[in-house]
Coordinates of N, CA and C in Angstrom, one line a residue:
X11 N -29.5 -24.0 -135.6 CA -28.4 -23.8 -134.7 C -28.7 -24.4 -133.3
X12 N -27.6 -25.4 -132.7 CA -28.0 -25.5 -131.5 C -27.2 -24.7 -130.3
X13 N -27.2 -25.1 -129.1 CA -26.6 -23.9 -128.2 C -25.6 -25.3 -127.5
X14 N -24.2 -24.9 -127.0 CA -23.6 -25.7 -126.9 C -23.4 -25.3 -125.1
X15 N -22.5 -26.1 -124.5 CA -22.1 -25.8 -123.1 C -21.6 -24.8 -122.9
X16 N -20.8 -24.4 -124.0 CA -19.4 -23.2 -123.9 C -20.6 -21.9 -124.4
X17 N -21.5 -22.3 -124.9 CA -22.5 -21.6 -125.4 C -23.3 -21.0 -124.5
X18 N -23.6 -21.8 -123.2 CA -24.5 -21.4 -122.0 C -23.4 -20.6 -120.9
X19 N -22.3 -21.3 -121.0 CA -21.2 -20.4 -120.2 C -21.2 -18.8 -120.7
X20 N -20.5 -18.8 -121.8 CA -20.5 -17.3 -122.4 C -21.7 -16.7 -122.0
X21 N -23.2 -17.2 -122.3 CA -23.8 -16.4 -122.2 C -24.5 -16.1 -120.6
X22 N -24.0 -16.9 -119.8 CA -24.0 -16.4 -117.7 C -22.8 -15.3 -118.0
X23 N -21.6 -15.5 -118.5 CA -21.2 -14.3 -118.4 C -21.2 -13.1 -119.0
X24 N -22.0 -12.9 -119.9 CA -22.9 -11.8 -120.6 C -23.8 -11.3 -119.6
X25 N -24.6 -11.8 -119.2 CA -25.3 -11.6 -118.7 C -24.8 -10.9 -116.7
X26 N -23.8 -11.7 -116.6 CA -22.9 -11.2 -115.2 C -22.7 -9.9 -115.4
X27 N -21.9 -9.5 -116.5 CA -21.6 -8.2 -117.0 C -22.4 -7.4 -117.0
X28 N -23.2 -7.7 -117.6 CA -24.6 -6.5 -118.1 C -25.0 -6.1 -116.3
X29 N -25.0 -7.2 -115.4 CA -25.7 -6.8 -114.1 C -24.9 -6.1 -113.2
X30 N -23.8 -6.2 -113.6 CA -22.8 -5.6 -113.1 C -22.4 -4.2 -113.5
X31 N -22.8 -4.2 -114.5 CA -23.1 -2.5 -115.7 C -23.9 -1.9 -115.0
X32 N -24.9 -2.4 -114.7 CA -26.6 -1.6 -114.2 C -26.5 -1.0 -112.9
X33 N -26.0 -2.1 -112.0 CA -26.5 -2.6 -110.8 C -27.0 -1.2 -109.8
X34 N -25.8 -0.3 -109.9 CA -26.4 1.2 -109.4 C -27.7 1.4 -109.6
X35 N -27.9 1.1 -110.8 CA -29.7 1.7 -111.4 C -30.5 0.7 -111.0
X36 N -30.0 -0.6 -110.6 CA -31.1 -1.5 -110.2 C -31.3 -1.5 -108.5
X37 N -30.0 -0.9 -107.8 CA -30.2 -0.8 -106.2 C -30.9 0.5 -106.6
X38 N -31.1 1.8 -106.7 CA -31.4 2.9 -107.0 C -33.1 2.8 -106.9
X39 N -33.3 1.6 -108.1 CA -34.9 1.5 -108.5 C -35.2 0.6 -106.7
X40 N -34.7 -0.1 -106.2 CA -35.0 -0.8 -105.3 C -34.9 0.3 -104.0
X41 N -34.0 1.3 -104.2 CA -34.2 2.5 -102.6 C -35.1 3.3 -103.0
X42 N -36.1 2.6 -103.5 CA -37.6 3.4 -103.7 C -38.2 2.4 -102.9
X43 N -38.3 1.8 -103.5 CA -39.8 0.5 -102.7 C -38.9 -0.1 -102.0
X44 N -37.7 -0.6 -101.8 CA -36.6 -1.8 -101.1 C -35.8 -1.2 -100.2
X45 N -34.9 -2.3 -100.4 CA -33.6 -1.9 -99.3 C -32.3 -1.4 -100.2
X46 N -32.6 -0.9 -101.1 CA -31.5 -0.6 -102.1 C -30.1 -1.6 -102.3
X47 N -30.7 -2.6 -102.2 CA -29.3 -3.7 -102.4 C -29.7 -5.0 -103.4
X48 N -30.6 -4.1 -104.3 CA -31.4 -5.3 -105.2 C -30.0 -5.4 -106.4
X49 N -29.6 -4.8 -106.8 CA -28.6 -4.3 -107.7 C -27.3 -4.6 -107.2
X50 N -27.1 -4.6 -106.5 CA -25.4 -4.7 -105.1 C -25.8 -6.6 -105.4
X51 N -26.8 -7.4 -104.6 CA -27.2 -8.2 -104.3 C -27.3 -9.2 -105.6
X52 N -27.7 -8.8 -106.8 CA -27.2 -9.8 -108.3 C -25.9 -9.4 -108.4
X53 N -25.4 -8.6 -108.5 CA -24.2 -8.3 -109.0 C -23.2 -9.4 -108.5
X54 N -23.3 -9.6 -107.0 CA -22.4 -10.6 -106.2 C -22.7 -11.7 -106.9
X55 N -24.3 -12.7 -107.0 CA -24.5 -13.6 -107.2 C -23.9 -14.1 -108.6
X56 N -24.0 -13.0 -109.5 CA -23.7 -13.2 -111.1 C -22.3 -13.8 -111.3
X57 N -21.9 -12.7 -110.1 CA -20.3 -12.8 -110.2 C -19.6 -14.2 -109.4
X58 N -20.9 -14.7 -108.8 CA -19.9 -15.7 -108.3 C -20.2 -17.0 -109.4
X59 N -21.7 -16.5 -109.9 CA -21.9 -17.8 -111.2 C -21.1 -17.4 -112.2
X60 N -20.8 -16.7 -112.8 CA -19.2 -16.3 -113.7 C -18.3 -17.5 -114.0
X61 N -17.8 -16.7 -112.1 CA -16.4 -17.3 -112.0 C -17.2 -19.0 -111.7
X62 N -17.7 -19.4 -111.4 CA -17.6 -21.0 -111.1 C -18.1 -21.8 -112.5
X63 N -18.9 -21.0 -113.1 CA -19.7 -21.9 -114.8 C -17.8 -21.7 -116.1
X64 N -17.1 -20.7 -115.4 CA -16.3 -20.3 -116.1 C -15.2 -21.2 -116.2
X65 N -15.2 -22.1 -115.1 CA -14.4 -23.2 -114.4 C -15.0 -24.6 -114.7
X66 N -15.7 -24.3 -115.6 CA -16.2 -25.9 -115.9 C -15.1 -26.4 -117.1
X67 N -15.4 -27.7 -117.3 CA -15.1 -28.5 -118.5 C -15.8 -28.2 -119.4
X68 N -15.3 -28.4 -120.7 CA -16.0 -28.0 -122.0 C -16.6 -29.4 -122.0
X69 N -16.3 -30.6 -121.3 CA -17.4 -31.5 -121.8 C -18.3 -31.9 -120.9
X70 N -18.8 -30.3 -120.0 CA -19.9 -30.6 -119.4 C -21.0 -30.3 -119.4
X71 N -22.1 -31.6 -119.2 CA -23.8 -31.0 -120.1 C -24.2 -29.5 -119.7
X72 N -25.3 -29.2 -120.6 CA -25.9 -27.9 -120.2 C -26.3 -28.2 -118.8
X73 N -27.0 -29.2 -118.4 CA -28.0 -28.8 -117.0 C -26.3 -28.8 -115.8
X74 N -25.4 -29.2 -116.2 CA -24.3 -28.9 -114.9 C -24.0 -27.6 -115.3
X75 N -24.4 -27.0 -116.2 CA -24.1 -25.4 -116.5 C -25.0 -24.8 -115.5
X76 N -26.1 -25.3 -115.8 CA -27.6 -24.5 -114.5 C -27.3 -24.9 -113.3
X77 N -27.1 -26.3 -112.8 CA -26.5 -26.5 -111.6 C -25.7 -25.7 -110.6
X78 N -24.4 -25.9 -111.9 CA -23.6 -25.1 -111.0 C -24.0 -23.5 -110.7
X79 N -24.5 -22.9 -111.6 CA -25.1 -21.6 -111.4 C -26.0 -21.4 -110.4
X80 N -26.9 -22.2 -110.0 CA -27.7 -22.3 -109.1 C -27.1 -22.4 -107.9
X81 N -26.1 -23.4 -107.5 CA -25.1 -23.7 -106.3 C -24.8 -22.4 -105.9
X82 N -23.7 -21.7 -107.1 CA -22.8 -20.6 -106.6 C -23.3 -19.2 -106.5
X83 N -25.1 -18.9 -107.3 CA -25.6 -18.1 -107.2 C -26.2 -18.2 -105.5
X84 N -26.6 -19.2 -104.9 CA -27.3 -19.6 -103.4 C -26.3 -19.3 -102.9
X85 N -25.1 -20.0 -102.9 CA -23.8 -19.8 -101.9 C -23.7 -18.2 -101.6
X86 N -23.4 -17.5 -102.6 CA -23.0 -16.4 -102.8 C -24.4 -15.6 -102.2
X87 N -25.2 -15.3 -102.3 CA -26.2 -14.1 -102.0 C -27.5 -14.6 -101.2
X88 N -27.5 -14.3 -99.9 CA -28.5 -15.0 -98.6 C -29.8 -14.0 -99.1
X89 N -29.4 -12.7 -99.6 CA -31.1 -12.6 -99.9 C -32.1 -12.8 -100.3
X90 N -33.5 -12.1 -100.6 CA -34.7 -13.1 -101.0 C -34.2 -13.5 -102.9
X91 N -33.5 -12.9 -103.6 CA -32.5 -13.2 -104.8 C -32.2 -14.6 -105.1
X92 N -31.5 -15.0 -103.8 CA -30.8 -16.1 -103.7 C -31.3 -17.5 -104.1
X93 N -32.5 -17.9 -103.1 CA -33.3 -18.8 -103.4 C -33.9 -18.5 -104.8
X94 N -34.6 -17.7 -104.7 CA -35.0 -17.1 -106.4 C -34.4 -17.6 -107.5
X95 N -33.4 -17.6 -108.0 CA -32.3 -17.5 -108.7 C -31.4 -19.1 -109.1
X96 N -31.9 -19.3 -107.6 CA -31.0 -20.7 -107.9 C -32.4 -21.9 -107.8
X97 N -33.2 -21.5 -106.9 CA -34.7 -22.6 -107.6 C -34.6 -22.0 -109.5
X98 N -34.6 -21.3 -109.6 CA -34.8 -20.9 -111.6 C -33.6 -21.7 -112.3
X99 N -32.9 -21.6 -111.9 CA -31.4 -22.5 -112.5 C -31.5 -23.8 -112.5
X100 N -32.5 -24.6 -111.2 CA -32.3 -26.2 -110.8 C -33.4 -26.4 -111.8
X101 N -34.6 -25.7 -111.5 CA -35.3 -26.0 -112.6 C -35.2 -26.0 -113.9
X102 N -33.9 -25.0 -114.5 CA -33.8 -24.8 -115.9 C -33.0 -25.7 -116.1
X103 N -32.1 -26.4 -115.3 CA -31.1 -27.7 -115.4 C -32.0 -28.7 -115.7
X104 N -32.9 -29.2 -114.9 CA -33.7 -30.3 -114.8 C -34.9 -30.6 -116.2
X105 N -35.2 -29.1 -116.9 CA -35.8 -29.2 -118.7 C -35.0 -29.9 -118.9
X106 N -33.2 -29.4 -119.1 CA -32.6 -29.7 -120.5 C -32.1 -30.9 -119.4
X107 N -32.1 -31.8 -118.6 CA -31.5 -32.9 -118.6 C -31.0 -33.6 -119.4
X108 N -29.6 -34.4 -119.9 CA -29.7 -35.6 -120.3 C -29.4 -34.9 -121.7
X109 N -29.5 -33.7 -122.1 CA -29.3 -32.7 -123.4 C -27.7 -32.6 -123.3
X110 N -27.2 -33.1 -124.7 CA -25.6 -32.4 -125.1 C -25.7 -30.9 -125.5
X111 N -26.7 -30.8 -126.2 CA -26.8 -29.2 -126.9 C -28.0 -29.3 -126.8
X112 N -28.1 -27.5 -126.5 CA -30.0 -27.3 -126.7 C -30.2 -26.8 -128.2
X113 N -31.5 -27.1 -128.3 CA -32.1 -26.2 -130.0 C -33.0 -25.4 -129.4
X114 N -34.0 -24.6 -129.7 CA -34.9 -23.7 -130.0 C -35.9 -24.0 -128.6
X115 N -36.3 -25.4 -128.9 CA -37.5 -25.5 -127.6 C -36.9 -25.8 -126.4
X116 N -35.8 -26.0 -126.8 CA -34.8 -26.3 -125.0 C -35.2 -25.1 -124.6
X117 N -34.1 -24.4 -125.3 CA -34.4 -22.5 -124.8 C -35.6 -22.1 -124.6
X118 N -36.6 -22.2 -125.4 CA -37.8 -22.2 -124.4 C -38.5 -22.9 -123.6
X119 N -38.3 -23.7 -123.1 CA -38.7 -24.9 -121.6 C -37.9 -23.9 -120.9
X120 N -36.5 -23.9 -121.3 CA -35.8 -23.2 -120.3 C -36.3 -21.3 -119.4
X121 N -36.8 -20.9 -120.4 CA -37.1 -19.6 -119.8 C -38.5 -20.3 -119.2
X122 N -39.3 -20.9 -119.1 CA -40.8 -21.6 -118.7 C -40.3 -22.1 -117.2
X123 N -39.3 -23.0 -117.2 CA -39.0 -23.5 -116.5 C -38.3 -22.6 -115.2
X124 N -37.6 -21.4 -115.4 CA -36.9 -20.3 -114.6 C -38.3 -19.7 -114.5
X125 N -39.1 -19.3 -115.1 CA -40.3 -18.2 -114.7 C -41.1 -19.3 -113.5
X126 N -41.3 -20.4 -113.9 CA -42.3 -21.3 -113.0 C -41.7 -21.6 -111.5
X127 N -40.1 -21.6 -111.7 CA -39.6 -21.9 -110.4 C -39.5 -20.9 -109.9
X128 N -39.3 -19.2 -110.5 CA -39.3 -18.2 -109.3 C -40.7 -18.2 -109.1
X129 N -41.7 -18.4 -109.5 CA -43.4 -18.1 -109.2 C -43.6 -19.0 -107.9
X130 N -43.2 -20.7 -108.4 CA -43.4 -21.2 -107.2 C -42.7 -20.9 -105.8
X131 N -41.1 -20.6 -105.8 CA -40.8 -20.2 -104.8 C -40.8 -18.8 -104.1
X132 N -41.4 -17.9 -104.9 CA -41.6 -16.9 -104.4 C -43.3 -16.2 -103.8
X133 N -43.6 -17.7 -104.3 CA -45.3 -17.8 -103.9 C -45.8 -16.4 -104.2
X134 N -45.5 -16.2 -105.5 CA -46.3 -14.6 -106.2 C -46.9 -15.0 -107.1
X135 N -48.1 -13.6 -107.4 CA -49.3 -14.3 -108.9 C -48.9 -13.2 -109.2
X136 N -48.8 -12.7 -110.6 CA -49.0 -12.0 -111.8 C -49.6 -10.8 -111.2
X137 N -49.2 -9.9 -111.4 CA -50.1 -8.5 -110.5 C -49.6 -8.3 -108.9
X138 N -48.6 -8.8 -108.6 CA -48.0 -8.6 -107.2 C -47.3 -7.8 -107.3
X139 N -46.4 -7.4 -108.4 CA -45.4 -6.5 -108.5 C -44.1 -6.8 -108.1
X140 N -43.7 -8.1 -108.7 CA -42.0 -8.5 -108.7 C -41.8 -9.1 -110.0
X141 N -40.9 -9.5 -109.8 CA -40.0 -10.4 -110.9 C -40.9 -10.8 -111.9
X142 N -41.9 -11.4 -111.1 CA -42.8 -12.1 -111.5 C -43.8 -12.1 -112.9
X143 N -43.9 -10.6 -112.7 CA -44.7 -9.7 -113.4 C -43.5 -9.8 -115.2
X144 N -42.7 -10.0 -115.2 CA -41.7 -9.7 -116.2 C -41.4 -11.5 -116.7
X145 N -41.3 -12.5 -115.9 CA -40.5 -13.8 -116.1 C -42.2 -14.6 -116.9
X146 N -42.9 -14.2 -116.6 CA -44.5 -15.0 -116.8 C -44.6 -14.5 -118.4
X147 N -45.0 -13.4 -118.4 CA -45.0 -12.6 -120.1 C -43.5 -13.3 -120.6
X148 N -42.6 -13.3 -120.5 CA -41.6 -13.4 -121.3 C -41.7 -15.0 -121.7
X149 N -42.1 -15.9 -120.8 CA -41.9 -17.4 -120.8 C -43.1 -17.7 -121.8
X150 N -44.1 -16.8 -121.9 CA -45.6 -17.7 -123.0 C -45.1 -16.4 -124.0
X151 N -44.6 -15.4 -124.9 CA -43.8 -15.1 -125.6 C -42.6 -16.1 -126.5
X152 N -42.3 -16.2 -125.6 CA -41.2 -17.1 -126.6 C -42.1 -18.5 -126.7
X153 N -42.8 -19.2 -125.4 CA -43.5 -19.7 -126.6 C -44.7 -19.4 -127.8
X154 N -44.9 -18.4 -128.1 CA -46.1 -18.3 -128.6 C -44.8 -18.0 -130.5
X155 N -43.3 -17.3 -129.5 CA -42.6 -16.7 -131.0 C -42.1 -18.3 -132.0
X156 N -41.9 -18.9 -130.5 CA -41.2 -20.3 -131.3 C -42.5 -21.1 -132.1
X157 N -43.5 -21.1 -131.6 CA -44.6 -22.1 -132.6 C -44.9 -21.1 -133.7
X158 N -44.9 -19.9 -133.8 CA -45.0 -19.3 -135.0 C -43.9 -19.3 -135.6
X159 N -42.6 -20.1 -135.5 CA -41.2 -20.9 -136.5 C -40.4 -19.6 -136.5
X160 N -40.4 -19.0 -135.4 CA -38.6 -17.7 -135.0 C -38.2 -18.9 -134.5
X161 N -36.7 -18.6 -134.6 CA -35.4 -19.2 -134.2 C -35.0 -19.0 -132.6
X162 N -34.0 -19.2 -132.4 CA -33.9 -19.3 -130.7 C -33.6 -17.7 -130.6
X163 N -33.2 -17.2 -131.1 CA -32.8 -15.4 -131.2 C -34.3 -15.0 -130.9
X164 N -35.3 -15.3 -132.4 CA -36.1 -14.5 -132.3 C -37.2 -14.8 -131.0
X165 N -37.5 -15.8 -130.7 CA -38.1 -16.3 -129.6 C -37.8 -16.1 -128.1
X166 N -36.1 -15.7 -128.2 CA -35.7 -14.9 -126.7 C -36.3 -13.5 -127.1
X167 N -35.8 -13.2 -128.1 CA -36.3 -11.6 -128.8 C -37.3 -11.4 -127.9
X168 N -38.6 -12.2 -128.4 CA -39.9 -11.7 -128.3 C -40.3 -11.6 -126.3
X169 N -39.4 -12.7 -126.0 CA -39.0 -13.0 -124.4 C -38.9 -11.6 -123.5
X170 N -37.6 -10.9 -124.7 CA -37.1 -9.7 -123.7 C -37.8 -8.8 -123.9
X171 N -38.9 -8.5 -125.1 CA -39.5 -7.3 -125.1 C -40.7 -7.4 -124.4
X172 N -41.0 -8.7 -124.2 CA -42.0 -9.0 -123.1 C -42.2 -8.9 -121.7
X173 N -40.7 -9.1 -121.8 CA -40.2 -8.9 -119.7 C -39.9 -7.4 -119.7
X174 N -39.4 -6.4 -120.4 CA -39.6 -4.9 -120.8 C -41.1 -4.5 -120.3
X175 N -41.8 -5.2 -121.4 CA -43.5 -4.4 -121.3 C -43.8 -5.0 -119.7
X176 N -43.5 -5.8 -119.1 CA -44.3 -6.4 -117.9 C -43.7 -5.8 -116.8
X177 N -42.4 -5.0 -116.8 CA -41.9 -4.5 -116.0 C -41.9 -2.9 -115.5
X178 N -42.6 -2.4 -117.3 CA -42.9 -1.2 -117.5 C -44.4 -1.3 -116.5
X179 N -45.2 -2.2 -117.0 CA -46.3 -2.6 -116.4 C -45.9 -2.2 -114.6
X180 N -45.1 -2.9 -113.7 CA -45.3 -2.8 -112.7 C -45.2 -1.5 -111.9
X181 N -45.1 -0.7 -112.6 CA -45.1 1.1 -112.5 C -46.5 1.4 -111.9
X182 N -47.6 0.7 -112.1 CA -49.2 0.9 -112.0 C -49.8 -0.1 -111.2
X183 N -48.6 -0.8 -110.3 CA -49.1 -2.0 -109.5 C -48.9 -1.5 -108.5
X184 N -50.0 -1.7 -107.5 CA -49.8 -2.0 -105.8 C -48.6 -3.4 -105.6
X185 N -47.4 -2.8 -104.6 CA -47.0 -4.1 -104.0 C -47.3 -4.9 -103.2
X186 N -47.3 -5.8 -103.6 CA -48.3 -7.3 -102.3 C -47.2 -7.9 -101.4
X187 N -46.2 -8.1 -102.2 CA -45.1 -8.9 -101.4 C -44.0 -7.9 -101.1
X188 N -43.5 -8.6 -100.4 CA -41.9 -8.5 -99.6 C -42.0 -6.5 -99.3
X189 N -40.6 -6.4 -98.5 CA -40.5 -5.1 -98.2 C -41.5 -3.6 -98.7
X190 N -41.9 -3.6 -100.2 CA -42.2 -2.9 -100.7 C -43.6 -3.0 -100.5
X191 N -44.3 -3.7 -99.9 CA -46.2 -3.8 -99.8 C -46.2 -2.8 -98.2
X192 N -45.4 -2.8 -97.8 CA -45.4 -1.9 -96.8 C -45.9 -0.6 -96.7
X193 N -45.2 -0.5 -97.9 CA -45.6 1.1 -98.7 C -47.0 2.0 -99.3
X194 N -47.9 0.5 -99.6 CA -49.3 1.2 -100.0 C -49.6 1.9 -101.6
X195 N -49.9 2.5 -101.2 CA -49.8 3.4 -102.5 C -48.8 4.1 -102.9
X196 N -47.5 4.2 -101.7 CA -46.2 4.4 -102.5 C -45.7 4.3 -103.0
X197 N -45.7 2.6 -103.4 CA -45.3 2.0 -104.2 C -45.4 2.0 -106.4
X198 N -46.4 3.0 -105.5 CA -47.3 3.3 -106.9 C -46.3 4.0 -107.9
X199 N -46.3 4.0 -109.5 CA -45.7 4.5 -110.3 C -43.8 4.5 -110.2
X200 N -43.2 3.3 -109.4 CA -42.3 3.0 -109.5 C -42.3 1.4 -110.3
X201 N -41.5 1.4 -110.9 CA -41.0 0.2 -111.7 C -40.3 -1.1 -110.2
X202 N -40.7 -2.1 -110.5 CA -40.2 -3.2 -109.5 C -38.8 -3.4 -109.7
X203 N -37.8 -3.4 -108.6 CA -36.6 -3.4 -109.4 C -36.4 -5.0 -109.6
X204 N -36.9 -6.1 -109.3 CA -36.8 -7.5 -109.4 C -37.2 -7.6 -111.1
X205 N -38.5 -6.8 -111.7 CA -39.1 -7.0 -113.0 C -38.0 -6.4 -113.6
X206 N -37.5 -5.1 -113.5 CA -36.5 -4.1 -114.2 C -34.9 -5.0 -114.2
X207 N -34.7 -5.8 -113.4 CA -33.5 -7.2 -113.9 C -33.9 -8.1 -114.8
X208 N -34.7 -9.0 -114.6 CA -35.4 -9.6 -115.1 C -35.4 -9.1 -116.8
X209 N -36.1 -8.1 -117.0 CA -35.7 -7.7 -118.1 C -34.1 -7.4 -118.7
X210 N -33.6 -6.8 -117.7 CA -32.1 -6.7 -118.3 C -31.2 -8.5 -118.8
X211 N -31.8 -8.9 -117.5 CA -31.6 -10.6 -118.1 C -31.7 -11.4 -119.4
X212 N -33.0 -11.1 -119.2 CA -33.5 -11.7 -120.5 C -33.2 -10.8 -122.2
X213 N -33.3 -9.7 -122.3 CA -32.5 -9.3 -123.0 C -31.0 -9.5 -123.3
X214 N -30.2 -9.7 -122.2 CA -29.1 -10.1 -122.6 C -28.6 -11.7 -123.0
X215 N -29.9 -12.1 -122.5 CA -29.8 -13.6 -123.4 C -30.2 -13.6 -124.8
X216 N -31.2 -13.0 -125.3 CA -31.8 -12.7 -126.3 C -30.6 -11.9 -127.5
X217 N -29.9 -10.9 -126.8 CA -28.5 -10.2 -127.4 C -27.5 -11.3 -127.8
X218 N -27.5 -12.2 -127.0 CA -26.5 -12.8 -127.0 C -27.0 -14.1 -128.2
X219 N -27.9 -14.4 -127.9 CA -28.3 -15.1 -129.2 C -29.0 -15.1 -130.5
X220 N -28.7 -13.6 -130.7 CA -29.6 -13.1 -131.2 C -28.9 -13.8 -132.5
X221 N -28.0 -13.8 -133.2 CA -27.5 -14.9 -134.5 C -28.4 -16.4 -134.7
X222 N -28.9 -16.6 -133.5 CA -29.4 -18.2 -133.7 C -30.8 -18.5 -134.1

């Protein structure tokens, strides 16, 4: 199966939805270690990539599907999110360039390429306790599910149960970065709410393609 444009649309707004379901529980997990607007702050973003990927032409490539998501998620949300989110989009645009439809290893470049551009722009390593901690496991997962010959389902599959475990993980991490390193050892035995999206994300990609 391949994944079509109308195929990348539906599934930004799957995923809008789901963040927009949570978001209480995701600002909640953030007015522990954050400023409790981690959850408030995708919600807007999702919602403005929605409505603008929603507004495309059906005969526009995948990477104007990331583009524009990237545009209207930046436009829409000035927090540290923002850049985050929309560097992960330009870079997931820029894999599938030049692509009518993605197959199996598009989708995986694609989560490789979103984990590598929030790493780079958020200048975080593995064990800092963000996003990070969840997008890294999930992107050598799906590759590790796709060369053992799962399908694009089962390769997000193994994606989202991987950004799960890495997020559960950040419960036992000191935070290094942003607002929450402040904290010390307070930070201790809370889940990162950046990793705890992150999972919700990637699962709902994973949901959503789970047929393929």
């Amino acid at each position: 199966m391949t994944i079509s444009t109308q195929d990348l649309v539906a599934m930004f707004i799957a995923v809008a939805d789901a963040i927009e379901a949570d978001k209480d529980r995701l600002s909640e997990l953030d007015g522990v270690i954050g400023d409790a607007d981690h959850g408030v702050s995708l919600g807007i973003g999702f919602s403005a990539v929605k409505e603008a990927v929603a507004g495309l032409d059906a005969s526009a490539e995948p990477v104007t599907v990331f583009n524009t998501a990237a545009k209207s998620f930046l436009n829409a949300v000035g927090a540290s999110s923002g850049p985050l989110y929309a560097t992960a989009f330009m870079r997931a645009g820029a894999a599938v360039k030049g692509k009518a439809e993605l197959d199996r290893d598009d989708m995986v470049a694609v989560v490789a390429a979103m984990a590598k551009g929030i790493q780079d722009r958020g200048k975080a390593e593995r064990g800092d306790k963000t996003m990070v901690d969840a997008w890294l496991p999930a992107a050598e997962a799906a590759a590790e599910a796709a060369q053992g010959g799962a399908g694009i389902g089962g390769s997000l599959d193994a994606a989202a149960k991987a950004a799960q475990e890495g997020a559960e993980a950040t419960k036992a991490m000191l935070a290094s970065k942003g607002r929450a390193a402040r904290l010390g050892d307070r930070s201790l035995g809370h889940m990162d709410p950046g990793a705890a999206s992150t999972a919700l994300i990637i699962r709902t990609m994973a949901d959503h393609f789970s047929a393929a």
